[in-house]
Amino acid sequence: EVQVVESGGGLVQTGGSLRLSCAASGFTFDYWAIGWFRQAPGKERESLTHISSSRNSPYHADSVKGRFTISSDNAKDTVTVYMQMNSLKPEDTAIYYCAAANMDRVITAKNECNYWGQGTQVTVTS
């Protein structure tokens, strides 16, 4: 059974940094993609970044390019994906979700992901 669990959210001041982690366990697929989305109150869920098993250039949305960086570690049956978030702004406040697909693909839409985490809150104060 695949489980996706996020951690690392919290409260930070403008200009600060956080690192989110996503552990996808039971993840035994040869080809996969894992990424981060976020959803602020009253807004649509937004795709931020993703990385795939082929390790082709990771995707970063324009809203986070240059500030957020995705990376990954592989272990037996578990893929852990990190998102380093620097230069945080109040508009980055949202619930951040990790999502995974069991194929090497672009995942910029909700329906492209097979598995979701429960979300972790990030709040940036001014």
PDB file of C-alpha atoms in Angstrom:
ATOM      1  CA  GLU A   1       0.000   0.000   0.000  1.00  0.00           C
ATOM      2  CA  VAL A   2       1.344   3.409  -0.995  1.00  0.00           C
ATOM      3  CA  GLN A   3       1.365   6.099   1.655  1.00  0.00           C
ATOM      4  CA  VAL A   4       2.362   9.722   1.112  1.00  0.00           C
ATOM      5  CA  VAL A   5       3.229  11.722   4.210  1.00  0.00           C
ATOM      6  CA  GLU A   6       4.354  15.346   4.329  1.00  0.00           C
ATOM      7  CA  SER A   7       6.209  17.094   7.130  1.00  0.00           C
ATOM      8  CA  GLY A   8       8.075  20.319   7.765  1.00  0.00           C
ATOM      9  CA  GLY A   9       5.398  22.988   7.587  1.00  0.00           C
ATOM     10  CA  GLY A  10       5.134  25.757  10.135  1.00  0.00           C
ATOM     11  CA  LEU A  11       5.204  29.467  10.843  1.00  0.00           C
ATOM     12  CA  VAL A  12       7.979  31.633   9.426  1.00  0.00           C
ATOM     13  CA  GLN A  13       8.620  35.337   8.890  1.00  0.00           C
ATOM     14  CA  THR A  14       8.885  36.997   5.488  1.00  0.00           C
ATOM     15  CA  GLY A  15      12.244  36.225   3.936  1.00  0.00           C
ATOM     16  CA  GLY A  16      12.668  33.061   5.955  1.00  0.00           C
ATOM     17  CA  SER A  17      13.099  29.462   4.821  1.00  0.00           C
ATOM     18  CA  LEU A  18      11.455  26.111   5.364  1.00  0.00           C
ATOM     19  CA  ARG A  19      12.120  22.636   4.036  1.00  0.00           C
ATOM     20  CA  LEU A  20       9.189  20.347   3.393  1.00  0.00           C
ATOM     21  CA  SER A  21       9.634  16.590   3.206  1.00  0.00           C
ATOM     22  CA  CYS A  22       7.440  14.019   1.523  1.00  0.00           C
ATOM     23  CA  ALA A  23       7.911  10.304   2.151  1.00  0.00           C
ATOM     24  CA  ALA A  24       6.210   8.035  -0.371  1.00  0.00           C
ATOM     25  CA  SER A  25       6.366   4.556   1.143  1.00  0.00           C
ATOM     26  CA  GLY A  26       5.345   1.345  -0.539  1.00  0.00           C
ATOM     27  CA  PHE A  27       6.525   3.071  -3.696  1.00  0.00           C
ATOM     28  CA  THR A  28       7.979   0.235  -5.735  1.00  0.00           C
ATOM     29  CA  PHE A  29       7.358   1.614  -9.201  1.00  0.00           C
ATOM     30  CA  ASP A  30      10.227   1.766 -11.701  1.00  0.00           C
ATOM     31  CA  TYR A  31       8.782   4.940 -13.170  1.00  0.00           C
ATOM     32  CA  TRP A  32       7.249   7.665 -11.041  1.00  0.00           C
ATOM     33  CA  ALA A  33       6.756  11.368 -10.534  1.00  0.00           C
ATOM     34  CA  ILE A  34       6.335  13.194  -7.232  1.00  0.00           C
ATOM     35  CA  GLY A  35       5.608  16.842  -6.772  1.00  0.00           C
ATOM     36  CA  TRP A  36       4.217  19.630  -4.625  1.00  0.00           C
ATOM     37  CA  PHE A  37       0.994  21.558  -4.906  1.00  0.00           C
ATOM     38  CA  ARG A  38      -0.427  24.223  -2.640  1.00  0.00           C
ATOM     39  CA  GLN A  39      -3.855  25.639  -1.959  1.00  0.00           C
ATOM     40  CA  ALA A  40      -4.534  28.963  -0.323  1.00  0.00           C
ATOM     41  CA  PRO A  41      -7.974  29.821   1.089  1.00  0.00           C
ATOM     42  CA  GLY A  42     -10.420  30.605  -1.689  1.00  0.00           C
ATOM     43  CA  LYS A  43      -7.963  29.681  -4.432  1.00  0.00           C
ATOM     44  CA  GLU A  44      -7.456  26.751  -6.773  1.00  0.00           C
ATOM     45  CA  ARG A  45      -4.847  24.116  -5.990  1.00  0.00           C
ATOM     46  CA  GLU A  46      -1.632  25.213  -7.693  1.00  0.00           C
ATOM     47  CA  SER A  47       1.144  23.009  -9.044  1.00  0.00           C
ATOM     48  CA  LEU A  48       4.568  24.175  -7.828  1.00  0.00           C
ATOM     49  CA  THR A  49       7.249  21.672  -8.718  1.00  0.00           C
ATOM     50  CA  HIS A  50       7.804  18.003  -9.490  1.00  0.00           C
ATOM     51  CA  ILE A  51      10.575  15.534 -10.103  1.00  0.00           C
ATOM     52  CA  SER A  52      10.504  12.156 -11.833  1.00  0.00           C
ATOM     53  CA  SER A  53      12.334   8.849 -11.912  1.00  0.00           C
ATOM     54  CA  SER A  54      14.113   9.833 -15.130  1.00  0.00           C
ATOM     55  CA  ARG A  55      15.672  12.784 -13.279  1.00  0.00           C
ATOM     56  CA  ASN A  56      15.057  15.046 -16.229  1.00  0.00           C
ATOM     57  CA  SER A  57      15.103  18.718 -15.346  1.00  0.00           C
ATOM     58  CA  PRO A  58      12.613  19.218 -12.530  1.00  0.00           C
ATOM     59  CA  TYR A  59       9.662  21.470 -13.234  1.00  0.00           C
ATOM     60  CA  HIS A  60       9.217  24.676 -11.238  1.00  0.00           C
ATOM     61  CA  ALA A  61       6.276  27.029 -11.617  1.00  0.00           C
ATOM     62  CA  ASP A  62       7.095  30.657 -12.396  1.00  0.00           C
ATOM     63  CA  SER A  63       5.686  31.710  -9.017  1.00  0.00           C
ATOM     64  CA  VAL A  64       8.416  29.793  -7.173  1.00  0.00           C
ATOM     65  CA  LYS A  65      11.253  29.575  -9.679  1.00  0.00           C
ATOM     66  CA  GLY A  66      14.498  30.703  -8.097  1.00  0.00           C
ATOM     67  CA  ARG A  67      13.067  30.422  -4.571  1.00  0.00           C
ATOM     68  CA  PHE A  68      11.876  26.795  -4.238  1.00  0.00           C
ATOM     69  CA  THR A  69      14.034  23.791  -5.102  1.00  0.00           C
ATOM     70  CA  ILE A  70      12.980  20.156  -5.299  1.00  0.00           C
ATOM     71  CA  SER A  71      15.241  17.170  -4.680  1.00  0.00           C
ATOM     72  CA  SER A  72      14.807  13.486  -3.942  1.00  0.00           C
ATOM     73  CA  ASP A  73      16.375  10.477  -2.256  1.00  0.00           C
ATOM     74  CA  ASN A  74      15.607   6.862  -3.090  1.00  0.00           C
ATOM     75  CA  ALA A  75      15.629   3.992  -0.645  1.00  0.00           C
ATOM     76  CA  LYS A  76      14.120   0.550  -0.846  1.00  0.00           C
ATOM     77  CA  ASP A  77      10.348   0.964  -1.307  1.00  0.00           C
ATOM     78  CA  THR A  78      10.454   4.629  -0.275  1.00  0.00           C
ATOM     79  CA  VAL A  79      11.068   7.791  -2.240  1.00  0.00           C
ATOM     80  CA  THR A  80      11.599  10.938  -0.195  1.00  0.00           C
ATOM     81  CA  VAL A  81      11.162  14.270  -1.908  1.00  0.00           C
ATOM     82  CA  TYR A  82      12.216  17.570  -0.391  1.00  0.00           C
ATOM     83  CA  MET A  83      11.216  21.100  -1.260  1.00  0.00           C
ATOM     84  CA  GLN A  84      13.543  23.798   0.015  1.00  0.00           C
ATOM     85  CA  MET A  85      11.639  27.078   0.219  1.00  0.00           C
ATOM     86  CA  ASN A  86      13.664  30.286   0.499  1.00  0.00           C
ATOM     87  CA  SER A  87      12.757  33.972   0.467  1.00  0.00           C
ATOM     88  CA  LEU A  88       9.249  33.170   1.640  1.00  0.00           C
ATOM     89  CA  LYS A  89       6.513  35.751   1.177  1.00  0.00           C
ATOM     90  CA  PRO A  90       3.105  36.165   2.850  1.00  0.00           C
ATOM     91  CA  GLU A  91       1.490  35.077  -0.427  1.00  0.00           C
ATOM     92  CA  ASP A  92       3.183  31.684  -0.016  1.00  0.00           C
ATOM     93  CA  THR A  93       0.832  30.990   2.900  1.00  0.00           C
ATOM     94  CA  ALA A  94      -1.154  27.883   2.023  1.00  0.00           C
ATOM     95  CA  ILE A  95      -1.622  24.203   2.694  1.00  0.00           C
ATOM     96  CA  TYR A  96       1.104  22.342   0.847  1.00  0.00           C
ATOM     97  CA  TYR A  97       0.368  18.911  -0.570  1.00  0.00           C
ATOM     98  CA  CYS A  98       2.664  16.227  -1.875  1.00  0.00           C
ATOM     99  CA  ALA A  99       1.314  14.137  -4.739  1.00  0.00           C
ATOM    100  CA  ALA A 100       2.649  11.173  -6.660  1.00  0.00           C
ATOM    101  CA  ALA A 101       2.042   9.360  -9.909  1.00  0.00           C
ATOM    102  CA  ASN A 102       2.993   5.765 -10.700  1.00  0.00           C
ATOM    103  CA  MET A 103       4.519   6.714 -14.020  1.00  0.00           C
ATOM    104  CA  ASP A 104       7.185   9.095 -15.277  1.00  0.00           C
ATOM    105  CA  ARG A 105       5.049  12.011 -16.339  1.00  0.00           C
ATOM    106  CA  VAL A 106       4.349  15.680 -15.920  1.00  0.00           C
ATOM    107  CA  ILE A 107       2.095  16.241 -12.898  1.00  0.00           C
ATOM    108  CA  THR A 108       0.730  19.763 -13.004  1.00  0.00           C
ATOM    109  CA  ALA A 109      -2.922  18.859 -12.591  1.00  0.00           C
ATOM    110  CA  LYS A 110      -4.749  17.086  -9.774  1.00  0.00           C
ATOM    111  CA  ASN A 111      -6.041  14.332 -12.037  1.00  0.00           C
ATOM    112  CA  GLU A 112      -2.501  13.406 -13.083  1.00  0.00           C
ATOM    113  CA  CYS A 113      -1.670  12.177  -9.578  1.00  0.00           C
ATOM    114  CA  ASN A 114      -2.598   8.805  -8.110  1.00  0.00           C
ATOM    115  CA  TYR A 115      -1.652   9.447  -4.489  1.00  0.00           C
ATOM    116  CA  TRP A 116      -1.916  12.461  -2.177  1.00  0.00           C
ATOM    117  CA  GLY A 117      -0.660  13.363   1.247  1.00  0.00           C
ATOM    118  CA  GLN A 118      -2.790  14.979   3.918  1.00  0.00           C
ATOM    119  CA  GLY A 119      -1.170  18.397   3.531  1.00  0.00           C
ATOM    120  CA  THR A 120       0.965  20.555   5.780  1.00  0.00           C
ATOM    121  CA  GLN A 121       0.287  24.192   6.671  1.00  0.00           C
ATOM    122  CA  VAL A 122       2.820  26.880   5.818  1.00  0.00           C
ATOM    123  CA  THR A 123       2.171  30.357   7.211  1.00  0.00           C
ATOM    124  CA  VAL A 124       4.403  33.307   6.350  1.00  0.00           C
ATOM    125  CA  THR A 125       3.973  36.410   8.491  1.00  0.00           C
ATOM    126  CA  SER A 126       4.823  39.933   7.398  1.00  0.00           C
TER     127      SER A 126
END
